[in-house]
Short mmCIF file of C-alpha atoms and ligand atoms in Angstrom, two decimals:
data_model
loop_
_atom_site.label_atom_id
_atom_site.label_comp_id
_atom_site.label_asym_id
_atom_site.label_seq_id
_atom_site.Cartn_x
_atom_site.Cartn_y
_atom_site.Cartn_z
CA UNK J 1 7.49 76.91 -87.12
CA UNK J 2 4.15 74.84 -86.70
CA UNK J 3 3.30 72.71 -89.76
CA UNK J 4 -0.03 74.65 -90.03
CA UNK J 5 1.29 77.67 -90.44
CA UNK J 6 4.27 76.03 -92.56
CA UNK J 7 1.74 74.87 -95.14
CA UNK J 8 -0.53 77.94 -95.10
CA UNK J 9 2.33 80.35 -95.84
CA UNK J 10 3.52 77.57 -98.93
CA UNK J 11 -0.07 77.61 -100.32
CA UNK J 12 0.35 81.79 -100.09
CA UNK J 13 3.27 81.51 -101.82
CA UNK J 14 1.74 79.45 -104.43
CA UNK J 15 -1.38 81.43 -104.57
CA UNK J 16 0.32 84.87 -105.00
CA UNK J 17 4.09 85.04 -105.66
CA UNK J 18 6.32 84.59 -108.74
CA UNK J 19 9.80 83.68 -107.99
CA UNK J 20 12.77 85.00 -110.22
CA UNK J 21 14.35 83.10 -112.61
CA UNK J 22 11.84 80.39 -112.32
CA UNK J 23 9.33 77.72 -113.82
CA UNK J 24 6.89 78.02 -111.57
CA UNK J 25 5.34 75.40 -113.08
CA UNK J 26 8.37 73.26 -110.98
CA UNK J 27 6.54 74.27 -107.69
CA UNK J 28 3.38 72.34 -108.52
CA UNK J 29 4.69 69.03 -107.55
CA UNK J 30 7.38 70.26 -104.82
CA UNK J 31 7.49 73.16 -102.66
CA UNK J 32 9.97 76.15 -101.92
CA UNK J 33 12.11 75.81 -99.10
CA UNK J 34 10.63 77.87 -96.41
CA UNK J 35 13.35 79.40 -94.69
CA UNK J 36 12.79 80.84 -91.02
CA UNK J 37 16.75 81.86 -90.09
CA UNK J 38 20.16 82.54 -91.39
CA UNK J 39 23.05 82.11 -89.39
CA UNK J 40 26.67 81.65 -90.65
CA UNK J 41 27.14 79.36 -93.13
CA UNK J 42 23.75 78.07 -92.95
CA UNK J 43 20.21 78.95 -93.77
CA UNK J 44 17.43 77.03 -91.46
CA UNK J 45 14.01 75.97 -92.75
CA UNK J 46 10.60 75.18 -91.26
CA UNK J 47 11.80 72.24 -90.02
CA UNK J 48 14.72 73.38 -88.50
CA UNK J 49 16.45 72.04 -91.09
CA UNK J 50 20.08 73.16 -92.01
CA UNK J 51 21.58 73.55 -95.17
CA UNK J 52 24.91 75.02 -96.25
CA UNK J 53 24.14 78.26 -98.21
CA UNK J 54 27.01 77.46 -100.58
CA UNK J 55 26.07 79.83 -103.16
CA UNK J 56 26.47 83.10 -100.73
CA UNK J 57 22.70 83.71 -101.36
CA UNK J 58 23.08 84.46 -104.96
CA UNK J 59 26.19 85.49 -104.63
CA UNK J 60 26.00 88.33 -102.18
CA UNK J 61 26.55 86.93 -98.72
CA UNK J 62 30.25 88.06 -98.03
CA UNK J 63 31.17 87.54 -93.88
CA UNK J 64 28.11 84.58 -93.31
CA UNK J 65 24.74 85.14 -92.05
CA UNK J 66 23.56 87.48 -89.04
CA UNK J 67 27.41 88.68 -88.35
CA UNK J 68 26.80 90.67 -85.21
CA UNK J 69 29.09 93.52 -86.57
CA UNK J 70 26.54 94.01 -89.60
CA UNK J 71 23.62 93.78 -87.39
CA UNK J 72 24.85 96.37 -84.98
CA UNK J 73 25.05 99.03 -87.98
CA UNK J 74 21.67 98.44 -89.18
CA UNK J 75 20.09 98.97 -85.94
CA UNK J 76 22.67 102.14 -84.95
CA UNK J 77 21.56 103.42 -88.37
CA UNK J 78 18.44 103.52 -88.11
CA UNK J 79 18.01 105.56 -84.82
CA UNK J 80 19.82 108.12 -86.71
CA UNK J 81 17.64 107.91 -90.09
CA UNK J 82 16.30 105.72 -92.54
CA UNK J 83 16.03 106.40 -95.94
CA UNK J 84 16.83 109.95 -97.18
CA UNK J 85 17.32 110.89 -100.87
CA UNK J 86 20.50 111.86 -101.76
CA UNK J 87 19.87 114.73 -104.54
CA UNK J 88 20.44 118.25 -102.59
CA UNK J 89 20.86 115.96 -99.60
CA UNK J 90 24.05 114.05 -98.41
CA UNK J 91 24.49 111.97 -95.22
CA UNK J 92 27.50 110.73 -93.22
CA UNK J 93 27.31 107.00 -94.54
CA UNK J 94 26.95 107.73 -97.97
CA UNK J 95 30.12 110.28 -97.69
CA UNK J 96 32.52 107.64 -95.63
CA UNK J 97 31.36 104.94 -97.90
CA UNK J 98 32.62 106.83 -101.01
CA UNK J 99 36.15 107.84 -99.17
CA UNK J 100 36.08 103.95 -98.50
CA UNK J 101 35.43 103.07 -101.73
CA UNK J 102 37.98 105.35 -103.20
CA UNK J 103 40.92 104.14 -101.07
CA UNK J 104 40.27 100.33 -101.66
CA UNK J 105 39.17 100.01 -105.24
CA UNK J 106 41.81 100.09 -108.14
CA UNK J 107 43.57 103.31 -108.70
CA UNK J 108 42.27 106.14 -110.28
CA UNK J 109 38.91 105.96 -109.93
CA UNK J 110 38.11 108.74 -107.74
CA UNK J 111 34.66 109.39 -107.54
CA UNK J 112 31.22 107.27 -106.98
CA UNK J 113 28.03 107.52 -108.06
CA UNK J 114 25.78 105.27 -105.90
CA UNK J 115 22.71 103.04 -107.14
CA UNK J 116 20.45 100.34 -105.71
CA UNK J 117 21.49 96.78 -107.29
CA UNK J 118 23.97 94.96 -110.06
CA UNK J 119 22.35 95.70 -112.91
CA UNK J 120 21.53 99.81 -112.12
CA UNK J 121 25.03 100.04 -111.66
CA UNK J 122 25.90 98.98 -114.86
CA UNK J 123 23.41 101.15 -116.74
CA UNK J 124 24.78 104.19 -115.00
CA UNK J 125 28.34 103.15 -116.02
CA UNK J 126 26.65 103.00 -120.07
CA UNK J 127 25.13 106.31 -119.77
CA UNK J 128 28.46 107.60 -118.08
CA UNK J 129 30.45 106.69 -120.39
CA UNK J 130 27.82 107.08 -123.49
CA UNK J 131 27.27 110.83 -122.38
CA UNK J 132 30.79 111.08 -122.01
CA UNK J 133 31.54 110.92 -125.37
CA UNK J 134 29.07 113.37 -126.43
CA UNK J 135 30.64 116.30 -124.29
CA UNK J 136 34.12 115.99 -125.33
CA UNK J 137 32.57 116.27 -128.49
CA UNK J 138 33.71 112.81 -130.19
CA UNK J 139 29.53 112.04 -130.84
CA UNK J 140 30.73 109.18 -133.52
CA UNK J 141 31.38 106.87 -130.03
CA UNK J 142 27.97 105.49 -129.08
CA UNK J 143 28.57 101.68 -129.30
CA UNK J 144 29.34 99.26 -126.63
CA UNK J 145 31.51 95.72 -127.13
CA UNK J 146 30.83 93.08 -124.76
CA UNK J 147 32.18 89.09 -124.48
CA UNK J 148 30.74 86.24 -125.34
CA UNK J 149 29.02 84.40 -122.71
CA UNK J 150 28.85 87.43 -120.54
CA UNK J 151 26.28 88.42 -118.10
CA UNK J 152 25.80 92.20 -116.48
CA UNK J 153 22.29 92.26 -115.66
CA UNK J 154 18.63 91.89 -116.43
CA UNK J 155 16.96 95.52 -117.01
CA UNK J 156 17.23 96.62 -120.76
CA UNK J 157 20.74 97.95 -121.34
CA UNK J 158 22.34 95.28 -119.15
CA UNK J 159 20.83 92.97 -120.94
CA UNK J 160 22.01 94.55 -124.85
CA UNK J 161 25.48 94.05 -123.76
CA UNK J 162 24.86 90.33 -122.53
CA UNK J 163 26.23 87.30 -124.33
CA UNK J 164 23.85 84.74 -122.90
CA UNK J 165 21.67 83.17 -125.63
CA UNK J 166 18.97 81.90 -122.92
CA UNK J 167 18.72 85.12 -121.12
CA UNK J 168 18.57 87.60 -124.23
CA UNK J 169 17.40 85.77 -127.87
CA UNK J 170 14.03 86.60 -126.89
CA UNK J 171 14.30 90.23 -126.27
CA UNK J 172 16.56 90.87 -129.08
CA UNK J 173 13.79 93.54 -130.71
CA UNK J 174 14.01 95.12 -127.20
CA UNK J 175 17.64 95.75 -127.38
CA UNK J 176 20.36 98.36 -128.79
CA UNK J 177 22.86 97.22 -131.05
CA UNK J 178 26.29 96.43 -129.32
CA UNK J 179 29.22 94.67 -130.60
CA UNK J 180 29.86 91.09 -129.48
CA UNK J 181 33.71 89.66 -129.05
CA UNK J 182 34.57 86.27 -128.48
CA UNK J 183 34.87 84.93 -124.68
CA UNK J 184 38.16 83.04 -124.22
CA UNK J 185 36.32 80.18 -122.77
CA UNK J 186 38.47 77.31 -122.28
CA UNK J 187 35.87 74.38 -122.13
CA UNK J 188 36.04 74.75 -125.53
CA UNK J 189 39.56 72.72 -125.25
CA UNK J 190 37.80 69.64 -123.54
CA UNK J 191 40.64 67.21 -122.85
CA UNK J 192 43.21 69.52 -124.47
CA UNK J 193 43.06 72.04 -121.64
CA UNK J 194 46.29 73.05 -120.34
CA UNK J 195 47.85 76.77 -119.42
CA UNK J 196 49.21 77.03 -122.38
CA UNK J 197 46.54 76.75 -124.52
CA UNK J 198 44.39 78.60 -122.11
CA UNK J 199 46.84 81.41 -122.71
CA UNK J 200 46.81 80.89 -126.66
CA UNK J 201 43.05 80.88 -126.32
CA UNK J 202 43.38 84.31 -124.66
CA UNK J 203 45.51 85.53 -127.05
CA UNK J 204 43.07 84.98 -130.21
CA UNK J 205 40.18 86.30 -128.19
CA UNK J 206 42.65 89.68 -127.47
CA UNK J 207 43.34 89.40 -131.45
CA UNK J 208 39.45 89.78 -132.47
CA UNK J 209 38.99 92.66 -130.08
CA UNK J 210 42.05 94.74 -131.39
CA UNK J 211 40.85 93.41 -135.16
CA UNK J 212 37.63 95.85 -133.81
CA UNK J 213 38.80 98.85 -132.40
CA UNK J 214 40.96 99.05 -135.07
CA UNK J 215 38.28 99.19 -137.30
CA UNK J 216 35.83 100.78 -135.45
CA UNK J 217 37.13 102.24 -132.30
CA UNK J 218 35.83 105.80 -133.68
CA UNK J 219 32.25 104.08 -133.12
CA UNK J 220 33.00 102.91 -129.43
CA UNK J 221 32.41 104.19 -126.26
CA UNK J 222 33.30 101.35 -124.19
CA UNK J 223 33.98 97.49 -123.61
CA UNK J 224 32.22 96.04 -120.61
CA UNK J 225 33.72 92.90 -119.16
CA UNK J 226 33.78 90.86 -116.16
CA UNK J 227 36.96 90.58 -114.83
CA UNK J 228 38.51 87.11 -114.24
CA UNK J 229 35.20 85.05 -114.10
CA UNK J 230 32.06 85.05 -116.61
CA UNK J 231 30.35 83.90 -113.52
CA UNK J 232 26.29 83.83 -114.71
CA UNK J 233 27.64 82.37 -118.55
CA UNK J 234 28.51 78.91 -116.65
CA UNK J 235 31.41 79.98 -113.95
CA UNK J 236 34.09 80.38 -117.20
CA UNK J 237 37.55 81.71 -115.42
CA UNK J 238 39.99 83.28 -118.20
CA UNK J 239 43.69 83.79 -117.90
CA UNK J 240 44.94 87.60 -116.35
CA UNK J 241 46.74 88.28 -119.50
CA UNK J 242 43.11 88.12 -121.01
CA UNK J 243 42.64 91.41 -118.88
CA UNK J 244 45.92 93.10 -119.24
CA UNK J 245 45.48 92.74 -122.97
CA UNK J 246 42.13 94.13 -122.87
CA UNK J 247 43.33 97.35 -120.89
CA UNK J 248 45.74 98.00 -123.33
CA UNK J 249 43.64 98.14 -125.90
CA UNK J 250 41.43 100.04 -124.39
CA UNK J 251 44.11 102.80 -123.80
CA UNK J 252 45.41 102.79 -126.71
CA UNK J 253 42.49 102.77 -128.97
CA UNK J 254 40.85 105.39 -126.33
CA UNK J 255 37.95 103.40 -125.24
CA UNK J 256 36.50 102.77 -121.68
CA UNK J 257 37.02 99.71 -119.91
CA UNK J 258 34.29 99.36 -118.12
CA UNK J 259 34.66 96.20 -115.09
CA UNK J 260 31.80 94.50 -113.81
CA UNK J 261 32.55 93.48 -110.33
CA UNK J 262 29.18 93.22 -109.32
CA UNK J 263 30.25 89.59 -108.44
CA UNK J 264 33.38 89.27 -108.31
CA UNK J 265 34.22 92.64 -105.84
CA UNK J 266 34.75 92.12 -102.28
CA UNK J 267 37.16 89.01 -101.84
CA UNK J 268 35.41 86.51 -103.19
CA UNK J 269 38.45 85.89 -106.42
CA UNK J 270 41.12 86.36 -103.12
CA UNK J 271 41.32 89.96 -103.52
CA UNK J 272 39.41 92.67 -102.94
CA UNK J 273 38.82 93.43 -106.51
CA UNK J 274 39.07 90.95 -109.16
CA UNK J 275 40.81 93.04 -111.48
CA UNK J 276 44.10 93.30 -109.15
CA UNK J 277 44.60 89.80 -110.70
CA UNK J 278 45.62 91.32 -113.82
CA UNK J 279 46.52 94.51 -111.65
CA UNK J 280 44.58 96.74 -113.62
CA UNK J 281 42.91 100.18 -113.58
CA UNK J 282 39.46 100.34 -115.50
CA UNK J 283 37.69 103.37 -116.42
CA UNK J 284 34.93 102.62 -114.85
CA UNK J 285 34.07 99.83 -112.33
CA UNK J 286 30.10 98.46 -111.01
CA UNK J 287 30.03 97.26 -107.49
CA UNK J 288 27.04 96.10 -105.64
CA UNK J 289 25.99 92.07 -104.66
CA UNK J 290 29.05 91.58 -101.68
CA UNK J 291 29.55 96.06 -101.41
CA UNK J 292 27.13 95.47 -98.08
CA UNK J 293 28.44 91.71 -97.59
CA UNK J 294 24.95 90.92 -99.25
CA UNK J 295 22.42 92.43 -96.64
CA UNK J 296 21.03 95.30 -98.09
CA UNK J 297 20.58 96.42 -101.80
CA UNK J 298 23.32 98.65 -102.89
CA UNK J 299 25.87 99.40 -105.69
CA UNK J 300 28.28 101.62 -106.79
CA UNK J 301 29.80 103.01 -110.19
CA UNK J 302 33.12 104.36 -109.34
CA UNK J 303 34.93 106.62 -112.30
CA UNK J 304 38.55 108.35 -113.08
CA UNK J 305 38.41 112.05 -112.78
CA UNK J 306 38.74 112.53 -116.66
CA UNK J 307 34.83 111.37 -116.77
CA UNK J 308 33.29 113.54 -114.18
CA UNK J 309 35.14 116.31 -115.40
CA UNK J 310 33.13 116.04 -118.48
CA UNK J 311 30.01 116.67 -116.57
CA UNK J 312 32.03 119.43 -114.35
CA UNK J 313 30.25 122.68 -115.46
CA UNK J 314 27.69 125.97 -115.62
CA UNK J 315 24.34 124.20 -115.23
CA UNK J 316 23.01 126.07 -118.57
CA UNK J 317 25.74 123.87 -120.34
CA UNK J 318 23.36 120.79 -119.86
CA UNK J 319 25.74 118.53 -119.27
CA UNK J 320 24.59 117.71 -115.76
CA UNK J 321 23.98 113.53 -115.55
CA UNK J 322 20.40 113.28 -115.57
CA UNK J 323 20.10 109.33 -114.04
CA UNK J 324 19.17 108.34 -110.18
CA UNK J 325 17.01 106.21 -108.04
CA UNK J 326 14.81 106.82 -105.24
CA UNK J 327 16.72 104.69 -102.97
CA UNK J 328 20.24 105.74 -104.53
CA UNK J 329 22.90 106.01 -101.53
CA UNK J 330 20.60 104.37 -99.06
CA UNK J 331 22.00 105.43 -95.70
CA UNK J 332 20.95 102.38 -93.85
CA UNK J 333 23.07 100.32 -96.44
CA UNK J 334 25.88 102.38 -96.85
CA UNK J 335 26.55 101.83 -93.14
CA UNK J 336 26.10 98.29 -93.25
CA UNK J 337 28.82 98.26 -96.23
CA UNK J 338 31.02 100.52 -94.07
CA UNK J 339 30.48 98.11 -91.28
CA UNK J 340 31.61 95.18 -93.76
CA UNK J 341 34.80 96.84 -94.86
CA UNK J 342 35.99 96.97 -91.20
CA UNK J 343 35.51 93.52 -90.73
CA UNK J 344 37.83 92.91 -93.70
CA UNK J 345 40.29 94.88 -91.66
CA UNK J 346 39.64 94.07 -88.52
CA UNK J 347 39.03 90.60 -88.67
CA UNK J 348 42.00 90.22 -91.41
CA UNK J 349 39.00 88.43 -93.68
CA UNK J 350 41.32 88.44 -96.98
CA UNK J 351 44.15 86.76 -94.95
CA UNK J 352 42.25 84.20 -93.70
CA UNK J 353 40.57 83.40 -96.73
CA UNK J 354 43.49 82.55 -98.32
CA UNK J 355 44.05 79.58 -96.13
CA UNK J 356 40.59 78.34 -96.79
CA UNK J 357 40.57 78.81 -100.45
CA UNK J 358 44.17 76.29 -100.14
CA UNK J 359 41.93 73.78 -98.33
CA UNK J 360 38.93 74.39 -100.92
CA UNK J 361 41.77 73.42 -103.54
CA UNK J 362 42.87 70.42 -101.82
CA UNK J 363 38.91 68.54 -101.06
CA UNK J 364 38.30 69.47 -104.84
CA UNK J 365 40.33 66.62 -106.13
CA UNK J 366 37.40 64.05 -104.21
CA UNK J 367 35.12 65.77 -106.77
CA UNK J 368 37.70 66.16 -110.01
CA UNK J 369 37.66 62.08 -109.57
CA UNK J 370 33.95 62.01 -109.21
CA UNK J 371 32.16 60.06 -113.11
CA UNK J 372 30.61 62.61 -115.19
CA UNK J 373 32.77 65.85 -113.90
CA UNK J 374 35.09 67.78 -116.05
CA UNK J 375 36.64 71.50 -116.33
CA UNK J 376 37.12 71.63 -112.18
CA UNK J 377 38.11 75.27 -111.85
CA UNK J 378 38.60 77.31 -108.95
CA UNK J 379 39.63 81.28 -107.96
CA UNK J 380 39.51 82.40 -104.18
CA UNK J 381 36.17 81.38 -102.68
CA UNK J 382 34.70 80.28 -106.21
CA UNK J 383 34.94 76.51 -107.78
CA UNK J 384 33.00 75.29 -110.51
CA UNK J 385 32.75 72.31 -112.75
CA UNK J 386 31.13 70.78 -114.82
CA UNK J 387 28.79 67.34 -115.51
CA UNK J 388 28.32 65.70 -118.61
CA UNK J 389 27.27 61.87 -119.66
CA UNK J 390 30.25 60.79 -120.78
CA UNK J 391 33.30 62.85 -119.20
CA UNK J 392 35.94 61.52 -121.41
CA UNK J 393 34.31 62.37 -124.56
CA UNK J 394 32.62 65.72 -123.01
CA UNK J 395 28.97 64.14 -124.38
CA UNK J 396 26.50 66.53 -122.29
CA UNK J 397 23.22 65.24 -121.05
CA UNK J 398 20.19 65.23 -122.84
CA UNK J 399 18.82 68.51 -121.58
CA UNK J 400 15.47 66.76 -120.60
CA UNK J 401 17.71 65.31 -118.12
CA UNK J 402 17.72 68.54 -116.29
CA UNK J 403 21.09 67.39 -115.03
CA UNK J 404 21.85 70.54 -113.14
CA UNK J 405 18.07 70.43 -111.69
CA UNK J 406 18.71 67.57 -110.30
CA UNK J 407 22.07 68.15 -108.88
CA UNK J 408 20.13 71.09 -107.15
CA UNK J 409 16.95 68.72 -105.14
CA UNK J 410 19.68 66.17 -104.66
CA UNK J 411 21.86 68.75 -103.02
CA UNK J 412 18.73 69.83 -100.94
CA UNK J 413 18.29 65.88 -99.69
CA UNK J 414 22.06 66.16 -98.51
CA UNK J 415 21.85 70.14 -96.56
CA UNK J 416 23.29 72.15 -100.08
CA UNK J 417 21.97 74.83 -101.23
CA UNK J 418 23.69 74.69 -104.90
CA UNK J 419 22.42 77.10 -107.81
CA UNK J 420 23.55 75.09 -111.05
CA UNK J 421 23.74 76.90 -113.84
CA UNK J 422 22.59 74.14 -116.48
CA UNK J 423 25.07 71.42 -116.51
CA UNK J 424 27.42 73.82 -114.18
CA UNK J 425 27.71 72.83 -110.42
CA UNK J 426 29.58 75.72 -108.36
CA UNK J 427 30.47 76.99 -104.78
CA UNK J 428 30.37 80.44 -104.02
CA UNK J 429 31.36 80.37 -100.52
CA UNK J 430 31.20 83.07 -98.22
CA UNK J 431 34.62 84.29 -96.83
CA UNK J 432 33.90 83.05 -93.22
CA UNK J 433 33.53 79.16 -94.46
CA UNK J 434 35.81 77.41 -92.02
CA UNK J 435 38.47 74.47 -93.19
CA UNK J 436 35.90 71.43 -91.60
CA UNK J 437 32.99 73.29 -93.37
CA UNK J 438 34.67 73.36 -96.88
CA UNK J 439 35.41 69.59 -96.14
CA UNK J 440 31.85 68.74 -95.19
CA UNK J 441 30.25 70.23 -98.13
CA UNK J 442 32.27 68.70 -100.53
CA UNK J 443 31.47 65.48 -98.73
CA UNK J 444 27.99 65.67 -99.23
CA UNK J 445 28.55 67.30 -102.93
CA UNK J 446 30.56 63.52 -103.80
CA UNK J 447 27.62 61.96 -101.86
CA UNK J 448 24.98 64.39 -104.59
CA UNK J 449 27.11 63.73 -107.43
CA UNK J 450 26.64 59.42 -106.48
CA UNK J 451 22.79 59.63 -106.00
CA UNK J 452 22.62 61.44 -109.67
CA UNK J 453 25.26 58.71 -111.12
CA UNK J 454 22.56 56.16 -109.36
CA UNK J 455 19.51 57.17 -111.35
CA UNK J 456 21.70 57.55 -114.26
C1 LIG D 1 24.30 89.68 -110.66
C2 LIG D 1 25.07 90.46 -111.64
C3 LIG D 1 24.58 91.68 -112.15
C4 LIG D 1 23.19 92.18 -111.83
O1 LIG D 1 23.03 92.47 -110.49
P1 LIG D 1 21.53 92.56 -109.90
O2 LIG D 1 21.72 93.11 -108.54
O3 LIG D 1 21.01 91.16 -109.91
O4 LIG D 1 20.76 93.44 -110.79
C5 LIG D 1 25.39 92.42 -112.98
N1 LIG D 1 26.61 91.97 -113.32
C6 LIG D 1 27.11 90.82 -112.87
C7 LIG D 1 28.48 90.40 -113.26
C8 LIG D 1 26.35 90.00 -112.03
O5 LIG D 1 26.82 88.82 -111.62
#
């Protein structure tokens, strides 16, 4: 791009846009990174510049940039039709997308209700399972229980059953009433982390949510969780027990489970579904971020029969669910998420991910060794740690230090696109990172992680 038009469009983007999850104030003294092309593992910017888009593109990107396959269906889709709403109206995609769906997610949950992005899905899944309740008649169950530290999205009910102080405090008056259990968050051990007091932590965190439902499981309709990782609340991985134990309970004290997968579905935890860790069921399960390998806006809530039976009647009965979105089943985007779970099959993604992920484990030890790193974690495609002052002694940062901030322009210096969450460094790589890829970012992540230690 020509470095007049280059600095036009950054003055435009000054001049009229506000960026999500930002101080724009941060963008007086620096610009955004203007980027002109994706391809693969990399994103390109006005300069031609490269960088590694190690954080899938908030998560979403699934088989790498521009994959041909993906392409193909957007362009084949749209010579059929673009958008068409999906009330009193179906369409091919959005019917072999939901067979799809069906036959890959956990068992049982046979039917899917379609929405446009992460957080819609999970309002959907409250109302479900809220309105639920009310037609079997048990009208007592209205409340929701969700973890510590948990994140499921940013519109209003999302955002009552989230556990993250920063994102929430404020909006508090906004919000209804939910019941909050503890996250079995194993930072908490600092130097005393080991798997067996990771599973003990579990266990106490299992203890406080029976302690509940057995006390007020008359009052709840569901627990919402996100299986495996608490992946906006700082990257925390949990033990599968964690999950088991929280299924059981569930059953037995007849309450939904309701899994998030918004970010960990599609292969990113080294299965398809996070929750085949534990190998669990929920009642309900959110999809969207990786459901079109991150190209299009999509999502899904998936349910067991039992649920949609509930709504299964005469129309005068009123127990039709009233909730959709104008682009709810997008046709465009179902066949681009249809075209994603072929190359799972056909290219034998999962398979070959597993290899990587090995290799991922191996060049993390250059960065467990690293000053100022703790807590390095990894699942599948998904590593995290941690950076504080003092590692030994887990001292964090000042927070005027921005630590994370600057782990983020370093990382831009160096070709990395990293996302910190405060003090919390990750990768979320897409599936397709290759073995000399995984090596080269962590190279220049060692090389980020020196330049902050520099300026310490
Ligand atoms: C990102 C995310 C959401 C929200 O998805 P959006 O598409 O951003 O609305 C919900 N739940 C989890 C676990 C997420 O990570």
């Amino acid at each position: 791009m020509d470095a007049q038009l280059k600095e036009e469009l950054l003055r435009k983007d000054r001049q009229y846009v506000w960026h999500p999850f930002t101080q724009m104030k941060d963008y007086e003294t620096q610009d955004h990174v203007l980027i002109e092309r994706a391809e693969g593992m990399f994103l390109y910017d006005a300069d031609g510049k490269a960088y590694y888009d190690t954080v899938s593109s908030w998560w979403s990107n699934v088989h790498g940039h521009g994959h041909p396959r993906i392409k193909e269906a957007i362009a084949r889709q749209l010579e059929q039709t673009d958008h068409v709403m999906f009330s009193g109206l179906t369409h091919r995609p959005g019917i072999e997308l939901a067979e799809k769906l069906v036959e890959i997610a956990p068992q049982g949950l046979h039917k899917v209700f379609y929405s446009d992005n992460g957080s819609t899905a999970v309002e959907v899944a409250l109302k479900m399972s809220f309105q639920y309740w009310q037609q079997i008649g048990r009208k007592t169950k209205t409340r929701f229980v969700f973890m510590d530290n948990s994140y499921h999205g940013d519109t209003i009910g999302a955002v009552s059953v989230g556990g993250v102080e920063l994102y929430h405090a404020l909006f508090k008056p906004m919000l209804f009433r939910a019941y909050r259990v503890p996250s079995p968050d194993a930072r908490a051990l600092g130097r005393e982390r080991t798997p067996e007091r990771e599973a003990a932590l579990a266990a106490d965190a299992l203890e406080a949510v029976r302690a509940l439902l057995a006390e007020r499981a008359e009052e709840i309709a569901g627990i919402i969780v996100e299986p495996m990782i608490q992946a906006a609340g700082g990257m925390v991985m949990y033990p599968a027990a964690y999950l088991a134990g929280l299924r059981e309970l569930c059953a037995q004290y007849d309450v939904h489970l309701i899994a998030d997968e918004v970010a960990t579905g599609f292969g990113r935890t080294g299965t398809m579904f996070a929750c085949e860790h534990a190998g669990i069921s929920p009642d309900i399960l959110c999809v969207s971020k990786g459901l079109t390998a991150g190209v299009m806006p999509l999502a899904a809530t998936l349910c067991r029969d039992g649920i949609y039976e509930a709504f299964y009647d005469d129309y005068a009965t009123q127990k039709t669910f009233f909730h959709g979105h104008s682009f709810t089943g997008n046709p465009v985007a179902a066949s681009v998420a249809l075209a994603s779970l072929r190359v799972f099959e056909e290219e034998r993604v999962l398979e070959r991910a597993r290899e990587a992920s090995a290799a991922l484990a191996e060049e993390l030890r250059s960065i467990a060794v690293q000053p100022h790193v703790a807590n390095v974690r990894q699942l599948g495609h998904i590593a995290a740690f941690d950076l504080y002052r003092d590692a030994a002694s887990r001292t964090p940062f000042p927070p005027e230090r921005r630590i994370g901030y600057q782990a983020y322009l370093a990382g831009l210096e160096h070709g990395l696109i990293l996302r910190p969450l405060g003090d919390t460094l990750y990768y979320w790589l897409p599936l397709c990172v290759a073995k000399d890829q995984i090596r080269d970012i962590v190279a220049r992540t060692v090389k980020v992680l020196r330049s902050l230690d520099r300026a310490n």
